[in-house]
PDB file of C-alpha atoms in Angstrom:
ATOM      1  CA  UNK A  73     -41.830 -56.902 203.969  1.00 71.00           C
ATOM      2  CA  UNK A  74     -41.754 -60.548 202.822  1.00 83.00           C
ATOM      3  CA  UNK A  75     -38.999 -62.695 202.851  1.00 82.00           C
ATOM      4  CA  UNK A  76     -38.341 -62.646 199.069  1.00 81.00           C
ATOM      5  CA  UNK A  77     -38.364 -59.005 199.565  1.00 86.00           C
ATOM      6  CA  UNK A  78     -35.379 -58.819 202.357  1.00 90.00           C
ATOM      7  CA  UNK A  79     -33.146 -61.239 200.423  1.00 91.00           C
ATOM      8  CA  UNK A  80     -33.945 -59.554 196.909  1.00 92.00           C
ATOM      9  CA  UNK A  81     -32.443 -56.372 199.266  1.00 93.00           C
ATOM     10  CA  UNK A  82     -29.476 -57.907 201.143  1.00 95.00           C
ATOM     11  CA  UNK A  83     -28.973 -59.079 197.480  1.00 93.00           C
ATOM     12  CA  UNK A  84     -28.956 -55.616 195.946  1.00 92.00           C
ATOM     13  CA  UNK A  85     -26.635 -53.851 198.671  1.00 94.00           C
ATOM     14  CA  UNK A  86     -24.108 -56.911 198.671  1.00 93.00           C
ATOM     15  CA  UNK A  87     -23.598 -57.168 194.860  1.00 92.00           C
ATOM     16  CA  UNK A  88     -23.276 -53.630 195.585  1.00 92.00           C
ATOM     17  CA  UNK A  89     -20.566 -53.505 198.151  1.00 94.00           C
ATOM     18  CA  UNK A  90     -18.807 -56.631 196.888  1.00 92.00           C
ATOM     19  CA  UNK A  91     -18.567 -54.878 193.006  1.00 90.00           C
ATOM     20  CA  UNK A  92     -17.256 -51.830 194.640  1.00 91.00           C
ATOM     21  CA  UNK A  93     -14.727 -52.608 197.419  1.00 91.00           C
ATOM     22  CA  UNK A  94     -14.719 -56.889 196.767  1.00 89.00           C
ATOM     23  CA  UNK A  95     -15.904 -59.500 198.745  1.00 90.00           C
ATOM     24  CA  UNK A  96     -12.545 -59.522 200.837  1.00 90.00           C
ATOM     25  CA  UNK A  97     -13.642 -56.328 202.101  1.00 94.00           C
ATOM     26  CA  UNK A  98     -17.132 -55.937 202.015  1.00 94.00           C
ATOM     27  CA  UNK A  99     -18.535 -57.174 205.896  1.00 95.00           C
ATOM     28  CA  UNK A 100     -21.952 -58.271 206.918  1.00 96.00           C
ATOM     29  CA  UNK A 101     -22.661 -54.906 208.958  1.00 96.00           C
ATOM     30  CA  UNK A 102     -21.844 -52.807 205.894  1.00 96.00           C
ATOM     31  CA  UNK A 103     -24.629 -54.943 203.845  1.00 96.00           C
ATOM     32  CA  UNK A 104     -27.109 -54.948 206.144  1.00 96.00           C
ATOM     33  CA  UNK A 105     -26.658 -51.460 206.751  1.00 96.00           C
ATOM     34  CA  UNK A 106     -27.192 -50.637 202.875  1.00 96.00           C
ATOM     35  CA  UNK A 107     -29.622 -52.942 202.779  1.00 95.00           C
ATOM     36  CA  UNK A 108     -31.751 -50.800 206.134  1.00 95.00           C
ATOM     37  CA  UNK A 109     -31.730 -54.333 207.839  1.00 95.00           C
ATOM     38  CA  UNK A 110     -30.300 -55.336 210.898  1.00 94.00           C
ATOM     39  CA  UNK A 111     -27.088 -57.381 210.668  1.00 94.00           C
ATOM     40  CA  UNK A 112     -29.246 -60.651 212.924  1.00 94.00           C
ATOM     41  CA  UNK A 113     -31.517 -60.608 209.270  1.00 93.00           C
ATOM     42  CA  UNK A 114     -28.870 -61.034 206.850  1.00 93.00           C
ATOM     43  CA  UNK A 115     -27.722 -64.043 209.114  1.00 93.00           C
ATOM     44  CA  UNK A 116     -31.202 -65.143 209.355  1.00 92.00           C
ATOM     45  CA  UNK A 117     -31.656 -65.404 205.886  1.00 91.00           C
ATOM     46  CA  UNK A 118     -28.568 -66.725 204.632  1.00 93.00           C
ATOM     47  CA  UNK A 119     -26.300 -68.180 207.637  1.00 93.00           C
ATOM     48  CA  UNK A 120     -22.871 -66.787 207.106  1.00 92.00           C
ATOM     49  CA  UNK A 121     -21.455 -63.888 204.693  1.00 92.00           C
ATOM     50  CA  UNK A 122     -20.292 -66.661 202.296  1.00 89.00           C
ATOM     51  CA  UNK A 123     -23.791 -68.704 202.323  1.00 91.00           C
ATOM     52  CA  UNK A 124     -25.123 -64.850 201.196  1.00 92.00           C
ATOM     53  CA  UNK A 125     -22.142 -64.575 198.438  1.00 90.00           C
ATOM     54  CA  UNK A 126     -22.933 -68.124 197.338  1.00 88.00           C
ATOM     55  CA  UNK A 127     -26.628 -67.447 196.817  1.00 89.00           C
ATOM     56  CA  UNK A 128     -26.103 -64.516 195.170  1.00 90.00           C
ATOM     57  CA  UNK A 129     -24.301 -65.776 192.557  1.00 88.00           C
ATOM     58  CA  UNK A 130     -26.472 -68.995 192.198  1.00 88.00           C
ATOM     59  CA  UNK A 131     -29.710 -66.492 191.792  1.00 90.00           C
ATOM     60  CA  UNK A 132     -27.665 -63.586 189.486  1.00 91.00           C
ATOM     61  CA  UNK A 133     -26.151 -66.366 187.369  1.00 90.00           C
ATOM     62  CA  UNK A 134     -29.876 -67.977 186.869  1.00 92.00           C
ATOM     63  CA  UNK A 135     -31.268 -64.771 186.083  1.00 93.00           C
ATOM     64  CA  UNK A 136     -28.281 -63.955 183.157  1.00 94.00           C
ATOM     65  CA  UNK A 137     -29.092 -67.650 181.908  1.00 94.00           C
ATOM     66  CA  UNK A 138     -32.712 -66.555 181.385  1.00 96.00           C
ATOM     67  CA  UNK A 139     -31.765 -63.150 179.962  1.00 96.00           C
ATOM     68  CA  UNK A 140     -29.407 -64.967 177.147  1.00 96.00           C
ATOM     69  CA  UNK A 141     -31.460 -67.902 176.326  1.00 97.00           C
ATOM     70  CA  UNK A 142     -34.487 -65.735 175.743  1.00 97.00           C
ATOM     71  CA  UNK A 143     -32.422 -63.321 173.309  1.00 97.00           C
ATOM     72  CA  UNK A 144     -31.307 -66.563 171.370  1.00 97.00           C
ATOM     73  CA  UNK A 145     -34.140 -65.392 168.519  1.00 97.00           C
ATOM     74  CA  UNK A 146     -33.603 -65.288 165.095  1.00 96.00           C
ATOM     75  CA  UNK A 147     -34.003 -67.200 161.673  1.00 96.00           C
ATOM     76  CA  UNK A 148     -30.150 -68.647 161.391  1.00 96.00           C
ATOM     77  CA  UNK A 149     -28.092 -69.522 164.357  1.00 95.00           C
ATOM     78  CA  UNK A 150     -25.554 -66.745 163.580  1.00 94.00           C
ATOM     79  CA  UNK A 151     -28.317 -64.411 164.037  1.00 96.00           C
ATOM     80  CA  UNK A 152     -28.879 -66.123 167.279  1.00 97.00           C
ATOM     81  CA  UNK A 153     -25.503 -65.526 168.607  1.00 96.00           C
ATOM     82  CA  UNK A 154     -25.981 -62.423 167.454  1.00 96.00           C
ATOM     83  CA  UNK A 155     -28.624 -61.270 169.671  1.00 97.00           C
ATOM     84  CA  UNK A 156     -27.166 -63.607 172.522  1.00 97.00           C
ATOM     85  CA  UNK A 157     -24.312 -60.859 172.178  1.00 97.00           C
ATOM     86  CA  UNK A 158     -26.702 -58.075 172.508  1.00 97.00           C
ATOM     87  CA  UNK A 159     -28.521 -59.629 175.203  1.00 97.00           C
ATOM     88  CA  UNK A 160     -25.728 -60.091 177.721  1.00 96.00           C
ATOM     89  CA  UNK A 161     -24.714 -56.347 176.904  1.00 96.00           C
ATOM     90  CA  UNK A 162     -28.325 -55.273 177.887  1.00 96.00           C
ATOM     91  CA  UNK A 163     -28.164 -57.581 180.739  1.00 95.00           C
ATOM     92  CA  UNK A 164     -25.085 -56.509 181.904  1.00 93.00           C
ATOM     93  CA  UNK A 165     -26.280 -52.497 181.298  1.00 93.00           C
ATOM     94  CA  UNK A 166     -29.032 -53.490 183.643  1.00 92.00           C
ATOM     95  CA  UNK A 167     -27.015 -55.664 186.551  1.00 91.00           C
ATOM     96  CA  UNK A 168     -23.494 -53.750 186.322  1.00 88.00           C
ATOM     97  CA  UNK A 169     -22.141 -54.463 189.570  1.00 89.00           C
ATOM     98  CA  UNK A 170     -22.841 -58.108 188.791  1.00 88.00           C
ATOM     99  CA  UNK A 171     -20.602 -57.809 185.491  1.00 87.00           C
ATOM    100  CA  UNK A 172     -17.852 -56.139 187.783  1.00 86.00           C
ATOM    101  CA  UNK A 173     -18.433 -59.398 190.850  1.00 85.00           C
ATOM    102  CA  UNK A 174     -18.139 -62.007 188.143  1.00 82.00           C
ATOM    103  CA  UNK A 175     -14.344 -60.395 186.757  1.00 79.00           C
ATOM    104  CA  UNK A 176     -13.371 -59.829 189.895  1.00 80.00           C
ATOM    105  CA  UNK A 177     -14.353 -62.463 191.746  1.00 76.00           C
ATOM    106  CA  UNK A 178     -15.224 -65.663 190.177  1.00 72.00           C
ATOM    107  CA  UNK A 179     -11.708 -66.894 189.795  1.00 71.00           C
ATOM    108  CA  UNK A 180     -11.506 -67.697 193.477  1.00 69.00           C
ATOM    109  CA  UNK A 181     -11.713 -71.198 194.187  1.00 60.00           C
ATOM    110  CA  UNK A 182     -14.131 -70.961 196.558  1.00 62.00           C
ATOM    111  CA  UNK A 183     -16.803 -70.050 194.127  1.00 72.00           C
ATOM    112  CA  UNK A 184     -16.201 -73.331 191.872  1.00 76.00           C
ATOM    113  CA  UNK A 185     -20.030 -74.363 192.113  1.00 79.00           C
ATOM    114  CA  UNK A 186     -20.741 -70.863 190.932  1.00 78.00           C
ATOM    115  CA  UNK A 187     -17.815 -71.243 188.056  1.00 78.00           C
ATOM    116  CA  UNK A 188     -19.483 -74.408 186.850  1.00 84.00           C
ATOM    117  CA  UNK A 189     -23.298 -73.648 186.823  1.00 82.00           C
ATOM    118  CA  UNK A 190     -21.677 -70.030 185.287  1.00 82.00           C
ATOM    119  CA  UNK A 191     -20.275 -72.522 182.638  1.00 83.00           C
ATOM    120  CA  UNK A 192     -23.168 -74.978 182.273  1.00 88.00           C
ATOM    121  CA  UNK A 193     -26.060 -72.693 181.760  1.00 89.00           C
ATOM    122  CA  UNK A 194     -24.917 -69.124 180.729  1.00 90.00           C
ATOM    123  CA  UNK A 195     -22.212 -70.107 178.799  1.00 92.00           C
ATOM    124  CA  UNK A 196     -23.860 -73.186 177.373  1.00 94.00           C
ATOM    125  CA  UNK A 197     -26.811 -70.782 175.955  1.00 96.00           C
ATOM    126  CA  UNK A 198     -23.129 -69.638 173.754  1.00 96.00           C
ATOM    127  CA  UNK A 199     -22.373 -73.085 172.860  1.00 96.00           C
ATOM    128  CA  UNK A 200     -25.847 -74.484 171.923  1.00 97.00           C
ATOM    129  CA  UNK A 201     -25.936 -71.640 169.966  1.00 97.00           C
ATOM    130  CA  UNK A 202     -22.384 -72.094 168.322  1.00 96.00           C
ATOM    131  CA  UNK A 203     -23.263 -75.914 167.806  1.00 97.00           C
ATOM    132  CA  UNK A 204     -26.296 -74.982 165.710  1.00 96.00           C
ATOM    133  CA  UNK A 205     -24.266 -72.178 163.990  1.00 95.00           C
ATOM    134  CA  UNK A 206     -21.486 -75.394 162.526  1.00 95.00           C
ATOM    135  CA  UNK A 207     -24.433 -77.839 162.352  1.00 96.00           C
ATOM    136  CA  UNK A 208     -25.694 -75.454 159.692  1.00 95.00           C
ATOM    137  CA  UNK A 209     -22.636 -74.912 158.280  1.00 94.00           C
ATOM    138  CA  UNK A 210     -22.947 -70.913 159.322  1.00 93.00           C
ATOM    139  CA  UNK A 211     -19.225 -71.755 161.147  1.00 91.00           C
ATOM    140  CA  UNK A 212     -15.767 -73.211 160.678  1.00 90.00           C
ATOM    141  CA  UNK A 213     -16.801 -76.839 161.631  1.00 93.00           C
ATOM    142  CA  UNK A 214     -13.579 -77.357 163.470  1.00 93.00           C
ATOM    143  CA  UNK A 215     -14.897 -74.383 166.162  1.00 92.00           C
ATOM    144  CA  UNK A 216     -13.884 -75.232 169.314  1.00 95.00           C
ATOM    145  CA  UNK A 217     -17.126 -74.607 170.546  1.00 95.00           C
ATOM    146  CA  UNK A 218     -16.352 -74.410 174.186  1.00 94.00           C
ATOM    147  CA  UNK A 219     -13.870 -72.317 174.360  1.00 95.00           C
ATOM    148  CA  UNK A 220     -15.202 -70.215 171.700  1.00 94.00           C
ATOM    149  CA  UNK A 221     -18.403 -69.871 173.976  1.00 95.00           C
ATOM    150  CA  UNK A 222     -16.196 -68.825 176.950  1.00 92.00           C
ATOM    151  CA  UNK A 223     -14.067 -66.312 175.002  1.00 93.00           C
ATOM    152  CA  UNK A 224     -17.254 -64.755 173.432  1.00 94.00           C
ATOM    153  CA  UNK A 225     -18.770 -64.370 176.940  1.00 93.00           C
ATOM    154  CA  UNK A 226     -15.921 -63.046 178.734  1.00 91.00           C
ATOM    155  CA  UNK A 227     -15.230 -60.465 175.506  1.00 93.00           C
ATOM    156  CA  UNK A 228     -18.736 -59.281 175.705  1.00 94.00           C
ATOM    157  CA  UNK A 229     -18.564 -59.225 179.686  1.00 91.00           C
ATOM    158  CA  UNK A 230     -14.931 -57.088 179.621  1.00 92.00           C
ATOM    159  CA  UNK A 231     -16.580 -54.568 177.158  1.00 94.00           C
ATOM    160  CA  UNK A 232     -19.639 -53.954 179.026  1.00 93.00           C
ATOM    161  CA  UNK A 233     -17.593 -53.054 181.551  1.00 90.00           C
ATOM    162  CA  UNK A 234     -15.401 -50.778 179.649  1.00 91.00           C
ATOM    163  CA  UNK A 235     -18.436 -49.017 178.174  1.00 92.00           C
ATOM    164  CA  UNK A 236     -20.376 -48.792 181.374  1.00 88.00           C
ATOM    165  CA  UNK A 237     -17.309 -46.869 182.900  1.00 86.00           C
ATOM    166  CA  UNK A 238     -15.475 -45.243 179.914  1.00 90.00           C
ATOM    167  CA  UNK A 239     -18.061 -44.789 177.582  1.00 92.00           C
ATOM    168  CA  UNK A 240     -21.263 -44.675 178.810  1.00 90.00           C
ATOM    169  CA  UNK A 241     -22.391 -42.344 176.168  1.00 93.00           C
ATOM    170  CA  UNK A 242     -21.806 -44.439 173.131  1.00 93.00           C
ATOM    171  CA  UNK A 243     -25.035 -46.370 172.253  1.00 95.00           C
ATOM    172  CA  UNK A 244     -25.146 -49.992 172.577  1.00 95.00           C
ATOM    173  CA  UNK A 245     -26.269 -50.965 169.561  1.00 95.00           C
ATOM    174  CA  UNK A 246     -22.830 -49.392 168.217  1.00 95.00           C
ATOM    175  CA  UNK A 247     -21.015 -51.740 170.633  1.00 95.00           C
ATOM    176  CA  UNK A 248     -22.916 -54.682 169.544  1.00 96.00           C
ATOM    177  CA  UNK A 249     -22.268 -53.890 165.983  1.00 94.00           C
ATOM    178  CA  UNK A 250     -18.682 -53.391 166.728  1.00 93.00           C
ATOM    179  CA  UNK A 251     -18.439 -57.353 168.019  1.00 94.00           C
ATOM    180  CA  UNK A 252     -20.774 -58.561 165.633  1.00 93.00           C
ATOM    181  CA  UNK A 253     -18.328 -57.552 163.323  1.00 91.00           C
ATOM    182  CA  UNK A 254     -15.594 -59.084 165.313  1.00 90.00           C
ATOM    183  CA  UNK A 255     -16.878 -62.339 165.633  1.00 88.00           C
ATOM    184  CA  UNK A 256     -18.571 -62.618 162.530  1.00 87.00           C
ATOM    185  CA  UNK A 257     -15.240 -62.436 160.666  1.00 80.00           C
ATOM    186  CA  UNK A 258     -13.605 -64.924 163.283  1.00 67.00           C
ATOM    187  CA  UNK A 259     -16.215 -67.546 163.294  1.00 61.00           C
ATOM    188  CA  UNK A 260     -16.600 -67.939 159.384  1.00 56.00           C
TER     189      UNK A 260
END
């Protein structure tokens, strides 16, 4: 097994644990035992439990950024934000566990780095998008864009959450519809 293969696994079985007992509580043993690695690997690969917990979040937040900048698509910049929307809910359908770390977890201080590049590239997908929305006079030009982008984020992040656990049987292209909706009449 390659390298990028044992850390895409120690990667896996941590978000794991961490989402379903917290990173308080989850130990190296119990993630390289998940993971069918030895504990010595884990270290190998990333130093110390919070080098692994650090790196996790650096790659998962870089893959989220991806997921939402390539669903900004669409012929106005409403639209965009529209499918942004959409496109963390599939993303976060996809990489639960992650949704679960990031409200749980990401308001420790240790994780600041993660907090900002969280801020600078998933969240600024959001903004850019907002920005275009009042450039084009889709929006209210006095949006707050910033902390629009963060409240639309963490909405869509706390409902994906809430469907994934309480409703897992309602579609989500009903859920999306239900906070285009929402946002459409707060934005405008």
């Amino acid at each position: 097994m390659s390298r990028a293969d044992t850390r895409m696994k120690v990667f896996g079985a941590a978000m794991e644990l961490i989402a379903e007992q917290g990173y308080s509580a989850t130990t190296v043993e119990a993630i390289a035992e998940r993971a069918g690695v030895a504990k010595g690997t884990v270290f190998y690969n990333f130093g110390s439990k919070e080098a692994l917990f650090g790196a996790l979040l650096e790659f998962s937040i870089g893959r989220l950024a991806e997921a939402l900048a390539e669903a900004a698509v669409g012929e106005t910049a409403v639209e965009k934000l529209d499918a942004v929307v959409l496109g963390q809910l599939r993303f976060f359908e996809q990489y639960g566990p992650f949704a679960r770390v990031l409200l749980a977890e990401m308001g420790r201080t240790a994780w600041l780095d993660a907090v900002t590049q969280l801020r600078a590239r998933a969240l600024g997908v959001y903004a850019g998008v907002m920005r275009e929305a009042v450039a084009a006079g889709e929006v209210r030009a006095d949006l707050d864009v910033e902390t629009a982008a963060t409240a639309v984020f963490g909405m869509v992040l706390t409902v994906s959450i809430e469907r994934r656990v309480l409703h897992p049987e309602r579609p989500i292209e009903d859920t999306h519809a239900t906070l285009a909706d929402l946002l459409h009449g707060r934005l405008r």
